[in-house]
GROMACS .gro file of C-alpha atoms in nm:
model
  359
    1MET     CA    1   0.000   0.000   0.000
    2LYS     CA    2   0.124   0.349  -0.083
    3ALA     CA    3   0.184   0.622   0.169
    4THR     CA    4  -0.184   0.718   0.193
    5LYS     CA    5  -0.262   0.925   0.502
    6SER     CA    6  -0.346   0.666   0.764
    7GLU     CA    7  -0.390   0.580   1.130
    8VAL     CA    8  -0.341   0.230   1.272
    9MET     CA    9  -0.586   0.102   1.533
   10ASP     CA   10  -0.435  -0.203   1.707
   11GLY     CA   11  -0.630  -0.192   2.033
   12SER     CA   12  -0.329  -0.103   2.251
   13ASP     CA   13  -0.481   0.226   2.372
   14ILE     CA   14  -0.808   0.055   2.467
   15LYS     CA   15  -0.625  -0.224   2.653
   16GLU     CA   16  -0.408   0.027   2.838
   17LEU     CA   17  -0.717   0.220   2.949
   18VAL     CA   18  -0.905  -0.084   3.084
   19GLU     CA   19  -0.605  -0.240   3.258
   20ASN     CA   20  -0.524   0.076   3.457
   21ASP     CA   21  -0.779   0.031   3.735
   22ASN     CA   22  -0.764   0.388   3.870
   23VAL     CA   23  -0.792   0.550   3.528
   24PHE     CA   24  -1.065   0.310   3.411
   25SER     CA   25  -1.267   0.351   3.733
   26ASN     CA   26  -1.252   0.729   3.689
   27PHE     CA   27  -1.346   0.691   3.321
   28VAL     CA   28  -1.648   0.472   3.412
   29HIS     CA   29  -1.754   0.708   3.691
   30HIS     CA   30  -1.772   1.007   3.455
   31LYS     CA   31  -1.938   0.809   3.173
   32PHE     CA   32  -2.196   0.676   3.421
   33GLN     CA   33  -2.270   1.028   3.548
   34GLN     CA   34  -2.309   1.156   3.191
   35LEU     CA   35  -2.559   0.880   3.110
   36ASP     CA   36  -2.752   0.889   3.440
   37SER     CA   37  -2.977   1.179   3.338
   38ASP     CA   38  -3.223   1.138   3.629
   39CYS     CA   39  -2.936   1.096   3.883
   40ASP     CA   40  -3.094   0.787   4.047
   41GLY     CA   41  -2.769   0.587   4.050
   42LYS     CA   42  -2.902   0.343   3.788
   43LEU     CA   43  -2.905   0.338   3.410
   44SER     CA   44  -3.236   0.266   3.235
   45LEU     CA   45  -3.259   0.116   2.884
   46LYS     CA   46  -3.315   0.466   2.746
   47GLU     CA   47  -3.012   0.604   2.934
   48LEU     CA   48  -2.795   0.316   2.804
   49GLN     CA   49  -2.878   0.388   2.440
   50PRO     CA   50  -2.606   0.656   2.390
   51ALA     CA   51  -2.342   0.414   2.525
   52VAL     CA   52  -2.465   0.139   2.292
   53GLN     CA   53  -2.459   0.382   1.997
   54ASP     CA   54  -2.104   0.487   2.089
   55ILE     CA   55  -1.986   0.125   2.105
   56GLY     CA   56  -2.138   0.069   1.760
   57ALA     CA   57  -1.961   0.378   1.624
   58ALA     CA   58  -1.631   0.262   1.777
   59LEU     CA   59  -1.681  -0.072   1.598
   60GLY     CA   60  -1.741   0.114   1.272
   61LEU     CA   61  -2.109   0.018   1.250
   62PRO     CA   62  -2.358   0.237   1.064
   63ALA     CA   63  -2.612   0.429   1.272
   64HIS     CA   64  -2.885   0.234   1.450
   65GLY     CA   65  -3.170   0.167   1.207
   66ALA     CA   66  -2.944   0.166   0.900
   67SER     CA   67  -2.949  -0.211   0.848
   68PRO     CA   68  -3.098  -0.525   1.011
   69GLU     CA   69  -2.749  -0.677   1.049
   70SER     CA   70  -2.604  -0.383   1.244
   71ASP     CA   71  -2.928  -0.344   1.445
   72HIS     CA   72  -2.889  -0.704   1.559
   73ILE     CA   73  -2.540  -0.620   1.691
   74TYR     CA   74  -2.677  -0.313   1.873
   75SER     CA   75  -2.941  -0.535   2.037
   76GLU     CA   76  -2.674  -0.786   2.140
   77VAL     CA   77  -2.465  -0.508   2.300
   78LEU     CA   78  -2.769  -0.382   2.494
   79ASN     CA   79  -2.844  -0.739   2.608
   80GLU     CA   80  -2.486  -0.770   2.736
   81PHE     CA   81  -2.557  -0.482   2.974
   82THR     CA   82  -2.905  -0.591   3.082
   83HIS     CA   83  -2.877  -0.972   3.040
   84GLY     CA   84  -3.197  -0.935   2.837
   85LYS     CA   85  -3.404  -0.892   3.153
   86GLN     CA   86  -3.309  -0.604   3.380
   87GLU     CA   87  -3.466  -0.266   3.315
   88LYS     CA   88  -3.192  -0.080   3.505
   89ILE     CA   89  -2.828  -0.152   3.588
   90GLY     CA   90  -2.590  -0.014   3.849
   91LYS     CA   91  -2.240   0.125   3.809
   92THR     CA   92  -2.063  -0.203   3.903
   93GLN     CA   93  -2.241  -0.400   3.631
   94PHE     CA   94  -2.189  -0.116   3.383
   95LYS     CA   95  -1.815  -0.123   3.454
   96GLU     CA   96  -1.787  -0.504   3.425
   97VAL     CA   97  -1.971  -0.524   3.092
   98LEU     CA   98  -1.797  -0.219   2.946
   99SER     CA   99  -1.461  -0.371   3.044
  100ASP     CA  100  -1.548  -0.701   2.870
  101ILE     CA  101  -1.668  -0.525   2.555
  102LEU     CA  102  -1.364  -0.296   2.533
  103LEU     CA  103  -1.117  -0.580   2.596
  104GLY     CA  104  -1.294  -0.782   2.326
  105MET     CA  105  -1.257  -0.490   2.086
  106ALA     CA  106  -0.889  -0.453   2.181
  107ALA     CA  107  -0.821  -0.826   2.128
  108GLY     CA  108  -0.990  -0.814   1.788
  109LEU     CA  109  -0.788  -0.508   1.684
  110LYS     CA  110  -0.464  -0.666   1.804
  111ARG     CA  111  -0.537  -0.979   1.601
  112ASP     CA  112  -0.655  -0.784   1.296
  113PRO     CA  113  -0.535  -0.422   1.319
  114VAL     CA  114  -0.751  -0.172   1.133
  115VAL     CA  115  -0.578   0.096   0.929
  116ILE     CA  116  -0.789   0.408   0.880
  117LEU     CA  117  -0.708   0.545   0.532
  118ARG     CA  118  -0.792   0.893   0.407
  119ILE     CA  119  -0.834   0.850   0.031
  120ASP     CA  120  -0.810   1.197  -0.122
  121GLY     CA  121  -0.737   1.132  -0.490
  122ASP     CA  122  -0.356   1.164  -0.475
  123ASP     CA  123  -0.288   0.789  -0.505
  124LEU     CA  124  -0.549   0.753  -0.779
  125LEU     CA  125  -0.381   1.030  -0.983
  126GLU     CA  126  -0.043   0.866  -0.928
  127PHE     CA  127  -0.190   0.538  -1.059
  128ILE     CA  128  -0.350   0.708  -1.362
  129ASN     CA  129  -0.024   0.880  -1.457
  130GLY     CA  130   0.198   0.581  -1.378
  131PRO     CA  131   0.344   0.325  -1.622
  132THR     CA  132   0.121   0.039  -1.503
  133PHE     CA  133  -0.214   0.213  -1.563
  134GLU     CA  134  -0.283   0.106  -1.922
  135PRO     CA  135  -0.160  -0.256  -1.885
  136GLU     CA  136  -0.368  -0.302  -1.568
  137ILE     CA  137  -0.679  -0.148  -1.722
  138LEU     CA  138  -0.646  -0.365  -2.035
  139SER     CA  139  -0.610  -0.668  -1.810
  140LEU     CA  140  -0.929  -0.565  -1.624
  141PHE     CA  141  -1.110  -0.521  -1.956
  142SER     CA  142  -1.028  -0.879  -2.055
  143GLU     CA  143  -1.156  -1.008  -1.716
  144ILE     CA  144  -1.493  -0.831  -1.737
  145ASP     CA  145  -1.760  -1.052  -1.890
  146LEU     CA  146  -2.063  -0.838  -1.977
  147PRO     CA  147  -2.179  -0.943  -2.327
  148GLU     CA  148  -2.452  -0.677  -2.341
  149GLY     CA  149  -2.266  -0.429  -2.122
  150SER     CA  150  -2.240  -0.058  -2.202
  151LEU     CA  151  -1.933   0.158  -2.145
  152LYS     CA  152  -2.085   0.269  -1.813
  153ASP     CA  153  -2.130  -0.094  -1.699
  154TYR     CA  154  -1.768  -0.175  -1.784
  155ILE     CA  155  -1.628   0.134  -1.608
  156ILE     CA  156  -1.826   0.065  -1.288
  157LYS     CA  157  -1.719  -0.301  -1.291
  158ALA     CA  158  -1.355  -0.194  -1.336
  159PHE     CA  159  -1.377   0.042  -1.036
  160GLU     CA  160  -1.516  -0.249  -0.832
  161LYS     CA  161  -1.210  -0.456  -0.922
  162LEU     CA  162  -0.963  -0.187  -0.810
  163SER     CA  163  -0.880  -0.125  -0.445
  164VAL     CA  164  -0.728   0.116  -0.196
  165ASP     CA  165  -0.386   0.015  -0.335
  166GLN     CA  166  -0.474   0.214  -0.647
  167GLY     CA  167  -0.638   0.492  -0.443
  168VAL     CA  168  -0.994   0.373  -0.510
  169PRO     CA  169  -1.241   0.344  -0.220
  170PRO     CA  170  -1.484   0.044  -0.224
  171ALA     CA  171  -1.696   0.109  -0.534
  172THR     CA  172  -1.990  -0.097  -0.408
  173ASP     CA  173  -2.039   0.136  -0.111
  174PRO     CA  174  -2.354   0.350  -0.161
  175TRP     CA  175  -2.179   0.668  -0.044
  176VAL     CA  176  -1.891   0.615  -0.288
  177MET     CA  177  -2.133   0.538  -0.571
  178SER     CA  178  -2.353   0.845  -0.519
  179ASN     CA  179  -2.083   1.096  -0.418
  180ILE     CA  180  -1.785   0.988  -0.630
  181LEU     CA  181  -1.856   0.742  -0.911
  182GLU     CA  182  -2.188   0.866  -1.048
  183PRO     CA  183  -2.073   1.233  -1.058
  184ALA     CA  184  -1.742   1.117  -1.213
  185LEU     CA  185  -1.931   0.944  -1.495
  186GLU     CA  186  -2.171   1.231  -1.574
  187PRO     CA  187  -1.928   1.431  -1.797
  188LEU     CA  188  -1.894   1.130  -2.031
  189GLY     CA  189  -2.255   1.195  -2.141
  190ASP     CA  190  -2.417   0.981  -2.411
  191SER     CA  191  -2.100   0.778  -2.473
  192LEU     CA  192  -2.177   0.584  -2.152
  193ASP     CA  193  -2.465   0.404  -2.325
  194GLU     CA  194  -2.263   0.299  -2.629
  195THR     CA  195  -2.126  -0.047  -2.696
  196VAL     CA  196  -1.780  -0.075  -2.548
  197SER     CA  197  -1.451  -0.145  -2.727
  198GLN     CA  198  -1.103  -0.176  -2.583
  199GLU     CA  199  -1.012   0.175  -2.700
  200THR     CA  200  -1.330   0.347  -2.575
  201PHE     CA  201  -1.299   0.163  -2.242
  202VAL     CA  202  -0.941   0.280  -2.175
  203ALA     CA  203  -1.021   0.641  -2.272
  204GLY     CA  204  -1.351   0.645  -2.081
  205PHE     CA  205  -1.208   0.484  -1.771
  206LYS     CA  206  -0.916   0.729  -1.765
  207GLN     CA  207  -1.151   1.028  -1.787
  208ALA     CA  208  -1.380   0.887  -1.517
  209SER     CA  209  -1.079   0.815  -1.292
  210GLU     CA  210  -0.946   1.170  -1.329
  211ASN     CA  211  -1.293   1.304  -1.242
  212ALA     CA  212  -1.311   1.069  -0.941
  213ALA     CA  213  -0.970   1.189  -0.820
  214SER     CA  214  -1.092   1.552  -0.831
  215LEU     CA  215  -1.409   1.460  -0.640
  216LEU     CA  216  -1.205   1.274  -0.378
  217LYS     CA  217  -0.990   1.584  -0.336
  218GLU     CA  218  -1.308   1.774  -0.243
  219GLN     CA  219  -1.465   1.492  -0.041
  220PRO     CA  220  -1.201   1.242   0.080
  221ALA     CA  221  -1.330   0.893   0.158
  222ILE     CA  222  -1.234   0.750   0.498
  223VAL     CA  223  -1.183   0.375   0.469
  224ALA     CA  224  -1.125   0.118   0.743
  225HIS     CA  225  -0.880  -0.133   0.593
  226SER     CA  226  -0.783  -0.463   0.751
  227GLN     CA  227  -0.577  -0.745   0.609
  228ASN     CA  228  -0.519  -1.087   0.753
  229THR     CA  229  -0.352  -1.411   0.647
  230PHE     CA  230  -0.466  -1.741   0.792
  231ASP     CA  231  -0.163  -1.968   0.769
  232GLY     CA  232  -0.232  -2.224   1.042
  233SER     CA  233   0.021  -2.074   1.286
  234GLY     CA  234  -0.251  -2.003   1.547
  235ILE     CA  235  -0.363  -2.366   1.539
  236ARG     CA  236  -0.003  -2.490   1.563
  237ARG     CA  237   0.056  -2.275   1.872
  238LEU     CA  238  -0.261  -2.408   2.035
  239LEU     CA  239  -0.187  -2.775   1.954
  240SER     CA  240   0.169  -2.744   2.089
  241ASN     CA  241   0.049  -2.632   2.436
  242LYS     CA  242  -0.146  -2.917   2.599
  243PHE     CA  243  -0.263  -2.705   2.895
  244GLU     CA  244  -0.404  -2.430   2.669
  245LEU     CA  245  -0.552  -2.687   2.430
  246ASP     CA  246  -0.734  -2.873   2.708
  247LYS     CA  247  -0.866  -2.547   2.849
  248ALA     CA  248  -0.981  -2.429   2.505
  249LEU     CA  249  -1.152  -2.762   2.431
  250ASP     CA  250  -1.338  -2.754   2.764
  251THR     CA  251  -1.455  -2.397   2.697
  252ALA     CA  252  -1.555  -2.478   2.338
  253LEU     CA  253  -1.772  -2.770   2.447
  254LYS     CA  254  -1.960  -2.585   2.722
  255SER     CA  255  -2.232  -2.470   2.484
  256VAL     CA  256  -2.248  -2.794   2.283
  257PRO     CA  257  -2.555  -3.010   2.370
  258ARG     CA  258  -2.528  -3.371   2.491
  259ASP     CA  259  -2.781  -3.651   2.469
  260ARG     CA  260  -2.916  -3.827   2.781
  261HIS     CA  261  -2.610  -4.052   2.783
  262GLY     CA  262  -2.374  -3.755   2.784
  263LYS     CA  263  -2.267  -3.817   2.423
  264ILE     CA  264  -2.217  -3.545   2.160
  265SER     CA  265  -2.334  -3.570   1.800
  266LYS     CA  266  -2.060  -3.522   1.541
  267GLU     CA  267  -2.290  -3.275   1.365
  268PHE     CA  268  -2.178  -3.025   1.633
  269LEU     CA  269  -1.813  -3.036   1.519
  270SER     CA  270  -1.862  -2.715   1.319
  271VAL     CA  271  -2.007  -2.540   1.627
  272ALA     CA  272  -1.711  -2.655   1.835
  273VAL     CA  273  -1.458  -2.540   1.571
  274ASP     CA  274  -1.632  -2.202   1.563
  275ASN     CA  275  -1.612  -2.181   1.944
  276LEU     CA  276  -1.237  -2.251   1.919
  277GLY     CA  277  -1.186  -1.979   1.656
  278ALA     CA  278  -1.039  -1.710   1.882
  279SER     CA  279  -0.798  -1.956   2.049
  280ALA     CA  280  -0.688  -2.107   1.716
  281GLY     CA  281  -0.656  -1.784   1.516
  282LEU     CA  282  -0.952  -1.867   1.290
  283PRO     CA  283  -1.226  -1.628   1.172
  284PRO     CA  284  -1.590  -1.688   1.274
  285LEU     CA  285  -1.772  -1.934   1.050
  286GLY     CA  286  -1.955  -1.745   0.778
  287ALA     CA  287  -1.704  -1.457   0.772
  288VAL     CA  288  -1.462  -1.590   0.506
  289GLU     CA  289  -1.596  -1.825   0.239
  290GLN     CA  290  -1.257  -1.988   0.162
  291MET     CA  291  -1.208  -2.066   0.530
  292ASP     CA  292  -1.561  -2.207   0.558
  293ASN     CA  293  -1.484  -2.447   0.271
  294ILE     CA  294  -1.160  -2.566   0.436
  295VAL     CA  295  -1.336  -2.623   0.772
  296THR     CA  296  -1.626  -2.806   0.605
  297GLU     CA  297  -1.391  -3.038   0.413
  298ALA     CA  298  -1.188  -3.115   0.728
  299ILE     CA  299  -1.505  -3.201   0.921
  300LYS     CA  300  -1.627  -3.426   0.636
  301MET     CA  301  -1.292  -3.607   0.638
  302PHE     CA  302  -1.353  -3.714   0.999
  303GLY     CA  303  -1.715  -3.823   0.951
  304GLY     CA  304  -1.873  -3.504   1.075
  305GLU     CA  305  -2.179  -3.557   0.860
  306ASP     CA  306  -2.264  -3.915   0.964
  307GLY     CA  307  -2.476  -3.792   1.259
  308LYS     CA  308  -2.322  -4.040   1.504
  309SER     CA  309  -2.287  -3.950   1.871
  310VAL     CA  310  -1.963  -4.014   2.059
  311LYS     CA  311  -1.833  -3.976   2.412
  312GLU     CA  312  -1.687  -3.640   2.509
  313GLU     CA  313  -1.325  -3.760   2.504
  314GLU     CA  314  -1.366  -3.907   2.156
  315PHE     CA  315  -1.534  -3.584   2.041
  316LYS     CA  316  -1.235  -3.386   2.173
  317LYS     CA  317  -0.998  -3.620   1.988
  318LEU     CA  318  -1.197  -3.573   1.664
  319LEU     CA  319  -1.200  -3.196   1.715
  320THR     CA  320  -0.821  -3.194   1.762
  321GLU     CA  321  -0.777  -3.399   1.444
  322VAL     CA  322  -1.003  -3.160   1.253
  323LEU     CA  323  -0.790  -2.867   1.374
  324GLY     CA  324  -0.475  -3.051   1.263
  325SER     CA  325  -0.623  -3.106   0.918
  326ILE     CA  326  -0.719  -2.738   0.886
  327MET     CA  327  -0.367  -2.640   0.998
  328LEU     CA  328  -0.198  -2.856   0.733
  329GLN     CA  329  -0.426  -2.718   0.461
  330LEU     CA  330  -0.352  -2.357   0.564
  331GLU     CA  331   0.023  -2.418   0.594
  332GLY     CA  332   0.022  -2.546   0.235
  333ASN     CA  333  -0.219  -2.282   0.101
  334PRO     CA  334  -0.260  -1.979   0.331
  335VAL     CA  335  -0.579  -1.777   0.292
  336SER     CA  336  -0.536  -1.398   0.271
  337ILE     CA  337  -0.827  -1.159   0.303
  338SER     CA  338  -0.851  -0.784   0.269
  339ILE     CA  339  -1.153  -0.595   0.397
  340ASN     CA  340  -1.228  -0.231   0.314
  341SER     CA  341  -1.528  -0.043   0.453
  342VAL     CA  342  -1.614   0.322   0.412
  343VAL     CA  343  -1.672   0.485   0.751
  344HIS     CA  344  -1.717   0.840   0.614
  345GLU     CA  345  -1.530   0.989   0.912
  346PRO     CA  346  -1.239   0.871   1.130
  347LEU     CA  347  -1.355   0.613   1.384
  348ALA     CA  348  -1.191   0.800   1.668
  349SER     CA  349  -1.409   1.104   1.605
  350SER     CA  350  -1.726   0.911   1.518
  351SER     CA  351  -1.748   0.774   1.872
  352THR     CA  352  -1.730   0.963   2.200
  353LEU     CA  353  -1.691   0.635   2.389
  354LEU     CA  354  -1.315   0.660   2.435
  355GLN     CA  355  -1.286   1.035   2.445
  356PRO     CA  356  -1.189   1.176   2.785
  357SER     CA  357  -1.476   1.298   2.997
  358SER     CA  358  -1.472   1.634   3.163
  359PRO     CA  359  -1.490   1.595   3.543
   0.00000   0.00000   0.00000
């Protein structure tokens, strides 16, 4: 990645705050006072809402009500505070839950640091004027398969295939589409509806890119960028430490149901692998398709789909063998993922959660 203006969030500041008991207690005291609008020493569901919104903003979530997926996370955060039952909570419970949430955020950021990029058109202009522009664009043209596609369709698809490395924010983001790409395409006029050729594509894409760079200069896009490679090293570390492995297996199986004989169905191997994810350096199931396929194949290899129930010790042995199989697959073929999300403003300023409170 080029020297785009950036800020790395690795969770160290959050961890430092929570682990300093005096500072964190003072922090909680002031946050609690800010939220306790009726000064009754308890926080109602309504009074907790700003804290929940702030946690969402610190996680980079869109505002409450923007999508069912993010609303579900907001509900889960609120349930963490209230255990889904209580209508009010005291300061001690507020501190305990806030500590758990912040440490979880810090651990996630340490594992997968988030780089906040300010994309302002400079890198895109450098790419346009650089020696690799035309060869890369011609390569993109050959990859795009839109038999009935217009010039506009091809240009949008090409932007979707580029990334922050070329100075392009995620093209599928609605804000980027309406504020950058659509205005960048407007000056091309009627030519956008014409049948595309290699020559018209290169010329049209260059013009649209130059327009996009100018628009980004006026309205920079703030992008949260994270990159991770799953190479099996986390599993190897876990398997090499018997004490940690036994502890992780016990924890992973706590939520797995048993039959009346205390046996566990092999159909729950995927649940158990998912529960082990944090300890083994694996992403949650459903988050990375390539990883899901590797896990599914490893479980199949050890009869995970035969529906048979086994004793707990045998289940643990199977689970360990599944992890070993996943590890070998990743060591031979590591899986790299890159995630870019537009946050529209720096995360640090979008949330007041970690900003110092005035006494």
